[in-house]
PDB file of C-alpha atoms in Angstrom:
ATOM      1  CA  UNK A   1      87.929  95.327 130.052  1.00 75.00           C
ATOM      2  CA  UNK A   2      84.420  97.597 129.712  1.00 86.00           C
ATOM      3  CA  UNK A   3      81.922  95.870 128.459  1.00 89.00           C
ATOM      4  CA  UNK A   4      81.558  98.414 125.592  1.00 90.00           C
ATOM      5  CA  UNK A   5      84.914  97.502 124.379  1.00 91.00           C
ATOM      6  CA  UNK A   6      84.651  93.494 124.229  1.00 91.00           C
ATOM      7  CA  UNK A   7      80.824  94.237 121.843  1.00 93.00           C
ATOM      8  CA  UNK A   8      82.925  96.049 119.787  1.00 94.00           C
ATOM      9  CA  UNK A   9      85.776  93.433 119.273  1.00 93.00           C
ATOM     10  CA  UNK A  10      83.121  90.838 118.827  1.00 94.00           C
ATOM     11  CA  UNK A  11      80.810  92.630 116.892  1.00 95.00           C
ATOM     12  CA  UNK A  12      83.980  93.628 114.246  1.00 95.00           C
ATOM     13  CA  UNK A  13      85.488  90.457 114.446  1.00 94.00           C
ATOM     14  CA  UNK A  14      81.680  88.784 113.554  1.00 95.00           C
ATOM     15  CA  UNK A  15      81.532  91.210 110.505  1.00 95.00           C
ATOM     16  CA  UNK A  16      85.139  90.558 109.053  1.00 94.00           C
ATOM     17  CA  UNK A  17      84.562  86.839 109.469  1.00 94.00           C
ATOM     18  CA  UNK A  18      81.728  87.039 107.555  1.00 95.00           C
ATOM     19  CA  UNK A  19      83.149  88.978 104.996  1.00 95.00           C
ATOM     20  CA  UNK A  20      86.522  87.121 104.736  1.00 92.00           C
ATOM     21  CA  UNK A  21      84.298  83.727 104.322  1.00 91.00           C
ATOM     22  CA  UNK A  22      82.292  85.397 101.523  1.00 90.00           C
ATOM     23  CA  UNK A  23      85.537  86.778 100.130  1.00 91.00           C
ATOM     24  CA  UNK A  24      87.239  83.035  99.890  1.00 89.00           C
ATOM     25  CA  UNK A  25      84.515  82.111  97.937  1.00 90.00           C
ATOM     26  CA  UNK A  26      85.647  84.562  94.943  1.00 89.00           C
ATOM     27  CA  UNK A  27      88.432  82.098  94.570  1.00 90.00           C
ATOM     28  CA  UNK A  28      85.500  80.427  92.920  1.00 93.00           C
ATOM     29  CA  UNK A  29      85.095  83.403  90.425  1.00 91.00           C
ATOM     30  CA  UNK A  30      88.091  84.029  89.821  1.00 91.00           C
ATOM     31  CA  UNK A  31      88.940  79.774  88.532  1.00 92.00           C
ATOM     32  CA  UNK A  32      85.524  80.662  86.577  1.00 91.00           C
ATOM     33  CA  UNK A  33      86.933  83.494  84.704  1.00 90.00           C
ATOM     34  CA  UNK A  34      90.822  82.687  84.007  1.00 89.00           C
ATOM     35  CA  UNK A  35      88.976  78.805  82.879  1.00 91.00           C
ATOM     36  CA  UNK A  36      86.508  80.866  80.624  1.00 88.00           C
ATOM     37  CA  UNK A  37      89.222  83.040  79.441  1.00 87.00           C
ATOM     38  CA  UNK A  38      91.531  79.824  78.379  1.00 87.00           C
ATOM     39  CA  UNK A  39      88.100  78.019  76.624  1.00 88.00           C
ATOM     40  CA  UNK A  40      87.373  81.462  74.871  1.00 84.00           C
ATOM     41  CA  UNK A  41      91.216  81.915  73.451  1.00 81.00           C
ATOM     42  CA  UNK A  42      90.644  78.491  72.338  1.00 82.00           C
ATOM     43  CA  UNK A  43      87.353  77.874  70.455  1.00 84.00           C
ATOM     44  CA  UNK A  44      86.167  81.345  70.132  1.00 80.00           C
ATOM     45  CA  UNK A  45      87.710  85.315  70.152  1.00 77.00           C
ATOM     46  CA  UNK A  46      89.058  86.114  73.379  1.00 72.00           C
ATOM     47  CA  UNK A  47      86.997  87.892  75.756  1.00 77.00           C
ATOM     48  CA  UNK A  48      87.665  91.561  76.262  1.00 78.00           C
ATOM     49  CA  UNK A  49      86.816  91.420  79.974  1.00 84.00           C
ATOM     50  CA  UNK A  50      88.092  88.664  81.751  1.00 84.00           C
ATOM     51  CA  UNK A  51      91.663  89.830  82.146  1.00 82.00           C
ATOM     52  CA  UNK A  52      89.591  92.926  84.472  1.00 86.00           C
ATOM     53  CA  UNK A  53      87.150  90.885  85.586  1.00 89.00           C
ATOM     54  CA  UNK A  54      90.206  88.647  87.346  1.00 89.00           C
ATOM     55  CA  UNK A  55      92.345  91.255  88.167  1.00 88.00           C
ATOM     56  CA  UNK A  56      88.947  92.930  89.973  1.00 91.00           C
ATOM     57  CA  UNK A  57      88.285  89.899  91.629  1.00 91.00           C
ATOM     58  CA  UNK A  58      91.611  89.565  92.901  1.00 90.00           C
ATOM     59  CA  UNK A  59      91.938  92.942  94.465  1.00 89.00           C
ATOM     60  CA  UNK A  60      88.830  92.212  96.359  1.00 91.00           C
ATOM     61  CA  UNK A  61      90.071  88.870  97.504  1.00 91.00           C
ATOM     62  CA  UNK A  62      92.976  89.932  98.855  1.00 89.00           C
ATOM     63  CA  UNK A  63      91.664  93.447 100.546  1.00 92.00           C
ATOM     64  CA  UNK A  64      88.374  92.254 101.617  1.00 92.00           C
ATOM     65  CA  UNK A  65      90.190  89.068 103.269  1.00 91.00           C
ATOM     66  CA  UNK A  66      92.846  91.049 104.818  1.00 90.00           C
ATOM     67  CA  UNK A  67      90.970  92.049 107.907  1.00 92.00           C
ATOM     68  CA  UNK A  68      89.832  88.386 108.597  1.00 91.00           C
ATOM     69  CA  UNK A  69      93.582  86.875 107.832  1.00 89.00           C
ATOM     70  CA  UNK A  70      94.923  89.430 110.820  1.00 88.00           C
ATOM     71  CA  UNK A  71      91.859  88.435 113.352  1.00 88.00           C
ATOM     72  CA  UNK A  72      93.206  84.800 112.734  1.00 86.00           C
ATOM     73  CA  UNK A  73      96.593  85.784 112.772  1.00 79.00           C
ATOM     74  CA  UNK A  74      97.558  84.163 109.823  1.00 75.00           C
ATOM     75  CA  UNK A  75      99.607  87.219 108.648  1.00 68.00           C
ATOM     76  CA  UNK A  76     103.520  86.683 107.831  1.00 66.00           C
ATOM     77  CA  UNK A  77     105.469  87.673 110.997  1.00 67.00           C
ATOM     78  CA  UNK A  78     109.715  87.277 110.869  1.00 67.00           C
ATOM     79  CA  UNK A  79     109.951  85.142 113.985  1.00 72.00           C
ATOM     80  CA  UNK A  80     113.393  86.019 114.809  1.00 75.00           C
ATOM     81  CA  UNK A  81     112.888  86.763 118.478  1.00 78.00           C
ATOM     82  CA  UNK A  82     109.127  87.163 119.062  1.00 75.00           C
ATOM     83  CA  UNK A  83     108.798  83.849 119.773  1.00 76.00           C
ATOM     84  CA  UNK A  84     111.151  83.841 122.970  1.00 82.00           C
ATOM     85  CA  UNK A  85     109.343  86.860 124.600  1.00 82.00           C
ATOM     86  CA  UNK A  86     106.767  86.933 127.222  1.00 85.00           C
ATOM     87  CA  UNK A  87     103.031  87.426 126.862  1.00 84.00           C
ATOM     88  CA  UNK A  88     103.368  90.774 128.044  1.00 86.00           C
ATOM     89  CA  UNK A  89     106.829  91.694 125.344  1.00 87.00           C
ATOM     90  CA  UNK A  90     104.573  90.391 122.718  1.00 86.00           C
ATOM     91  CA  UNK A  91     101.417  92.507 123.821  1.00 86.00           C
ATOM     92  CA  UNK A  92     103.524  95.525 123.413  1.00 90.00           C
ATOM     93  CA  UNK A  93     105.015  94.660 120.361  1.00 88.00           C
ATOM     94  CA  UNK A  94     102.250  93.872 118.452  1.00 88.00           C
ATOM     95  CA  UNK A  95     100.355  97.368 120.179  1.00 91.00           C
ATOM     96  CA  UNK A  96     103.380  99.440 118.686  1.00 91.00           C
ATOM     97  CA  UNK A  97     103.044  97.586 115.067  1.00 90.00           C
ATOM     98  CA  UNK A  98      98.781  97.548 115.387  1.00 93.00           C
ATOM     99  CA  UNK A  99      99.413 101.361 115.860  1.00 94.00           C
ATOM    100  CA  UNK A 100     101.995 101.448 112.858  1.00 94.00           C
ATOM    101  CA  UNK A 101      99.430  99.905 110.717  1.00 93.00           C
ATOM    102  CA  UNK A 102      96.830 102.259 111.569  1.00 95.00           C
ATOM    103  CA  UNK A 103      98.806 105.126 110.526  1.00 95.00           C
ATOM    104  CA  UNK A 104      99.877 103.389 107.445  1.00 95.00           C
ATOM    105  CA  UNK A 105      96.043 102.243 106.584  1.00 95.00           C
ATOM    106  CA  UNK A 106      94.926 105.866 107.571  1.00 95.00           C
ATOM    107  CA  UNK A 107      96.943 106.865 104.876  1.00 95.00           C
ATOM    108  CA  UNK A 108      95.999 104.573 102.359  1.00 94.00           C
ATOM    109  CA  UNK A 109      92.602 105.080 103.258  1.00 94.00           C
ATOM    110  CA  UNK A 110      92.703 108.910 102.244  1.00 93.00           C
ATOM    111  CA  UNK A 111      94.514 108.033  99.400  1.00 92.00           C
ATOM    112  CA  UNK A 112      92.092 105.327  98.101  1.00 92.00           C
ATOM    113  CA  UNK A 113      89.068 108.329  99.341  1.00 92.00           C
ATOM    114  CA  UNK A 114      90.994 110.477  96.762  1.00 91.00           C
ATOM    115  CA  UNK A 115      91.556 108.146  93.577  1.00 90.00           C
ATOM    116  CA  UNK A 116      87.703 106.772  94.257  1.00 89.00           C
ATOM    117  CA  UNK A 117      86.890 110.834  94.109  1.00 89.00           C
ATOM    118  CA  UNK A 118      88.809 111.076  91.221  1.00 88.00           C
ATOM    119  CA  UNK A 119      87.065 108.585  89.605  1.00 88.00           C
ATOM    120  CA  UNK A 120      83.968 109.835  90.024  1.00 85.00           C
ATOM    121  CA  UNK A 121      84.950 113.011  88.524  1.00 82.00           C
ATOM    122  CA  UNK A 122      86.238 115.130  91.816  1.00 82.00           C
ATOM    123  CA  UNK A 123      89.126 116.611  91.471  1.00 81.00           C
ATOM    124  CA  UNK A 124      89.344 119.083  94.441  1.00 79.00           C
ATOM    125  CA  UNK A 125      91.761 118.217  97.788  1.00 77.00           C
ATOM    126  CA  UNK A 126      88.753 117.713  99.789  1.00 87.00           C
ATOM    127  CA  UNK A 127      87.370 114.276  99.195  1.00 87.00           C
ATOM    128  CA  UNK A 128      85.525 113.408 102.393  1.00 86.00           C
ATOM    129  CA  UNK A 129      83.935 116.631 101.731  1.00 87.00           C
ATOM    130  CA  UNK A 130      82.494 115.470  98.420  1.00 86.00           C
ATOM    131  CA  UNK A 131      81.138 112.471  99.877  1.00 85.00           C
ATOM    132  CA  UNK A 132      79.695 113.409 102.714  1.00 85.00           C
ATOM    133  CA  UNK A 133      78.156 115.974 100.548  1.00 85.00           C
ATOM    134  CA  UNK A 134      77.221 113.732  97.992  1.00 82.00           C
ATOM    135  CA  UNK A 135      75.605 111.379 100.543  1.00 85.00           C
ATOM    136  CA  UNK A 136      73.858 114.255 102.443  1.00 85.00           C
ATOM    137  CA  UNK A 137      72.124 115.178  98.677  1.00 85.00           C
ATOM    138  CA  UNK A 138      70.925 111.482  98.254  1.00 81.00           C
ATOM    139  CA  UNK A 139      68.906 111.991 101.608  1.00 84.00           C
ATOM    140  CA  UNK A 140      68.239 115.364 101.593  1.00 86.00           C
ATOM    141  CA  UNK A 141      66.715 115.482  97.588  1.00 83.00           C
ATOM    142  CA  UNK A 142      66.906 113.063  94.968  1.00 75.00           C
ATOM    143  CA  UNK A 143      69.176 110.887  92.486  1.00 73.00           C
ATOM    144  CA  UNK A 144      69.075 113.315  89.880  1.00 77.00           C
ATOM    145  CA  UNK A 145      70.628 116.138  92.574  1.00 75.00           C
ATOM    146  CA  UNK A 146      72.952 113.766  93.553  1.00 73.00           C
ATOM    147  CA  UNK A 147      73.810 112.910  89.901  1.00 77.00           C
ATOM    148  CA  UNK A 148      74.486 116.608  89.143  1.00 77.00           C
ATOM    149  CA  UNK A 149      77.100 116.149  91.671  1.00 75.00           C
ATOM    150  CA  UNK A 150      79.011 113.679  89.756  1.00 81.00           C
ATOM    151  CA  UNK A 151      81.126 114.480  86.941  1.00 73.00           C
ATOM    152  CA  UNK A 152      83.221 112.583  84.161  1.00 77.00           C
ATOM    153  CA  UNK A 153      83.355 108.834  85.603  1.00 84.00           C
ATOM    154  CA  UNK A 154      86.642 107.244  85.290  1.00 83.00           C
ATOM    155  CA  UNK A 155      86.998 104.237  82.918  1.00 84.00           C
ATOM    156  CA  UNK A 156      89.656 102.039  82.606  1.00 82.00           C
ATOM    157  CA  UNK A 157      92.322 102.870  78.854  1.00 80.00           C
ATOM    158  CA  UNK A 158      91.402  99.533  77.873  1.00 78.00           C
ATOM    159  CA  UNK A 159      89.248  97.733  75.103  1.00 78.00           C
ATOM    160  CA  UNK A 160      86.851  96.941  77.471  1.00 79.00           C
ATOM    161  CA  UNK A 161      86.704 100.317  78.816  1.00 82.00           C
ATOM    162  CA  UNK A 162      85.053  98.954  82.650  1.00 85.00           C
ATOM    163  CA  UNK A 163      84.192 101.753  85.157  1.00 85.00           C
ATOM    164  CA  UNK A 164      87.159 101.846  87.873  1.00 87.00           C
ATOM    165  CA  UNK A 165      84.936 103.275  90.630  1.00 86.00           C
ATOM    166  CA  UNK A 166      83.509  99.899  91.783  1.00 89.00           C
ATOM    167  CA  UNK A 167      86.721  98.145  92.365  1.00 90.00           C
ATOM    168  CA  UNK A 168      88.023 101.867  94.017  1.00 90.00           C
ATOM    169  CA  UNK A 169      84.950 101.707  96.240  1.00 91.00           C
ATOM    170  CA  UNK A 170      85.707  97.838  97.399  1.00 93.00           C
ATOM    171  CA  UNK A 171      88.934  99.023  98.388  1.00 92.00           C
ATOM    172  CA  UNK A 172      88.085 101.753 100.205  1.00 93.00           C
ATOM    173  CA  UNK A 173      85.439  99.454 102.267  1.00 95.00           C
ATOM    174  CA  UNK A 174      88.458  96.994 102.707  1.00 94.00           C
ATOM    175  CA  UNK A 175      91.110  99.235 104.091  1.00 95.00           C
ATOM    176  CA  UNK A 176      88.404 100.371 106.290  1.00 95.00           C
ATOM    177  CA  UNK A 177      87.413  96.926 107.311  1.00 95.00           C
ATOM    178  CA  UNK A 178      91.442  96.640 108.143  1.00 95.00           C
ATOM    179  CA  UNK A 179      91.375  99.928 110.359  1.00 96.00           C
ATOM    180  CA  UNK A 180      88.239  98.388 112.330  1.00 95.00           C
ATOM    181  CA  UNK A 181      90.079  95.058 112.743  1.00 95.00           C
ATOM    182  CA  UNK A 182      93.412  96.719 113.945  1.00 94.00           C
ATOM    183  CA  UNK A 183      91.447  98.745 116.874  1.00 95.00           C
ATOM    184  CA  UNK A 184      89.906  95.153 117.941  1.00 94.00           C
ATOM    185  CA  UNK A 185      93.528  94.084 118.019  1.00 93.00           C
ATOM    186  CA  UNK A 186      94.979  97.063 120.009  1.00 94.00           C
ATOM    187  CA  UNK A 187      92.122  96.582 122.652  1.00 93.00           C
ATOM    188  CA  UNK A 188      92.747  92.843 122.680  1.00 91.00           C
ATOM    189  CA  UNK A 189      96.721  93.744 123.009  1.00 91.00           C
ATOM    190  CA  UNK A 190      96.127  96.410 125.908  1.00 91.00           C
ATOM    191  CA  UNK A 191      93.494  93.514 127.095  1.00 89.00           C
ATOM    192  CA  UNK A 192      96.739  91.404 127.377  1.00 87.00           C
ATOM    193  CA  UNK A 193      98.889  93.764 128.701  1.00 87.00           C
ATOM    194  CA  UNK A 194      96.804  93.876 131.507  1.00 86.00           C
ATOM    195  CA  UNK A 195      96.869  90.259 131.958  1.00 80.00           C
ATOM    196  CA  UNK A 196      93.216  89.817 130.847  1.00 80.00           C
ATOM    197  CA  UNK A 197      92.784  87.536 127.305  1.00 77.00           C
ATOM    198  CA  UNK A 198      90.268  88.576 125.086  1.00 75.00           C
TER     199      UNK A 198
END
């Protein structure tokens, strides 16, 4: 395997383990703001934003630990047959679904892309466009240029009325984190397809 190959796998596999540690630790959050919601019904008015707040939390729980739950392969397989094959059966099974994911997540990706656009007022069919346009007028001038760039910003129909482009932005990073993790996968599949374990 090229030496180029194995950084990578380590160097993604160090990032989402970092990142799916931090992300267990929301948990924490989360128990914070459902037992603050229950003392607030309670003894005071309810709080407008923790129903949000938790459902916010969760997403990023479950998105940004996604990538480290596949590199420890804690992910729900059926086992009907898998566990009878060979090393090799398996290494080409799982390089056939790693490769079905990646479709799927490229997908989702350019979907979540799209509603983050949305939210920050871009409407158009090109979002990847607008962002790499909106990033190259942060470097290029100022804020205020880049502001310009930005129309309405989405907020959630509720009370509370939260901005919706944070939580679209941590799932964007998430699904990307996933697309990252699933290359590291393929190359440690093809790794084992070759006989070589990664």
């Amino acid at each position: 395997m090229p030496r180029a190959i194995l950084t990578y796998i380590r160097a993604i596999e160090a990032m989402n383990r970092f990142i799916g540690r931090f992300a267990m630790y929301l948990i924490f959050a989360l128990i914070g703001v459902l037992l603050w919601s229950s003392i607030s019904k309670v003894f005071f008015n309810p709080s407008l934003w923790t129903l949000e707040t938790a459902q916010f939390i969760m997403v990023a729980y479950y998105i940004l630990g996604g990538p480290y739950s596949m590199q420890m392969g804690s992910n729900v397989r059926m086992d009907l047959f898998y566990g009878g094959w060979t090393t090799r059966t398996k290494a080409l099974i799982d390089a056939f679904t790693v490769l079905f994911l990646m479709f799927y997540l490229g997908v989702l990706l350019y979907g979540a892309v799209s509603s983050m656009a949305y939210s920050l007022g871009y409407f158009g069919l090109e979002p990847f466009a607008f962002f790499g346009d909106l990033i190259a007028t942060l470097f290029t001038e100022d804020l205020s240029a880049a502001s310009e760039k930005i129309g309405y910003i989405e907020r959630s129909s509720t009370a509370w009325r939260p901005y919706l482009w944070p939580v679209k932005s941590i799932l964007c990073f998430g699904v990307f984190l996933m697309l990252l993790q699933c290359l590291a996968e393929l190359f440690r599949d093809i790794g084992r397809l070759r006989g070589v374990e990664i």
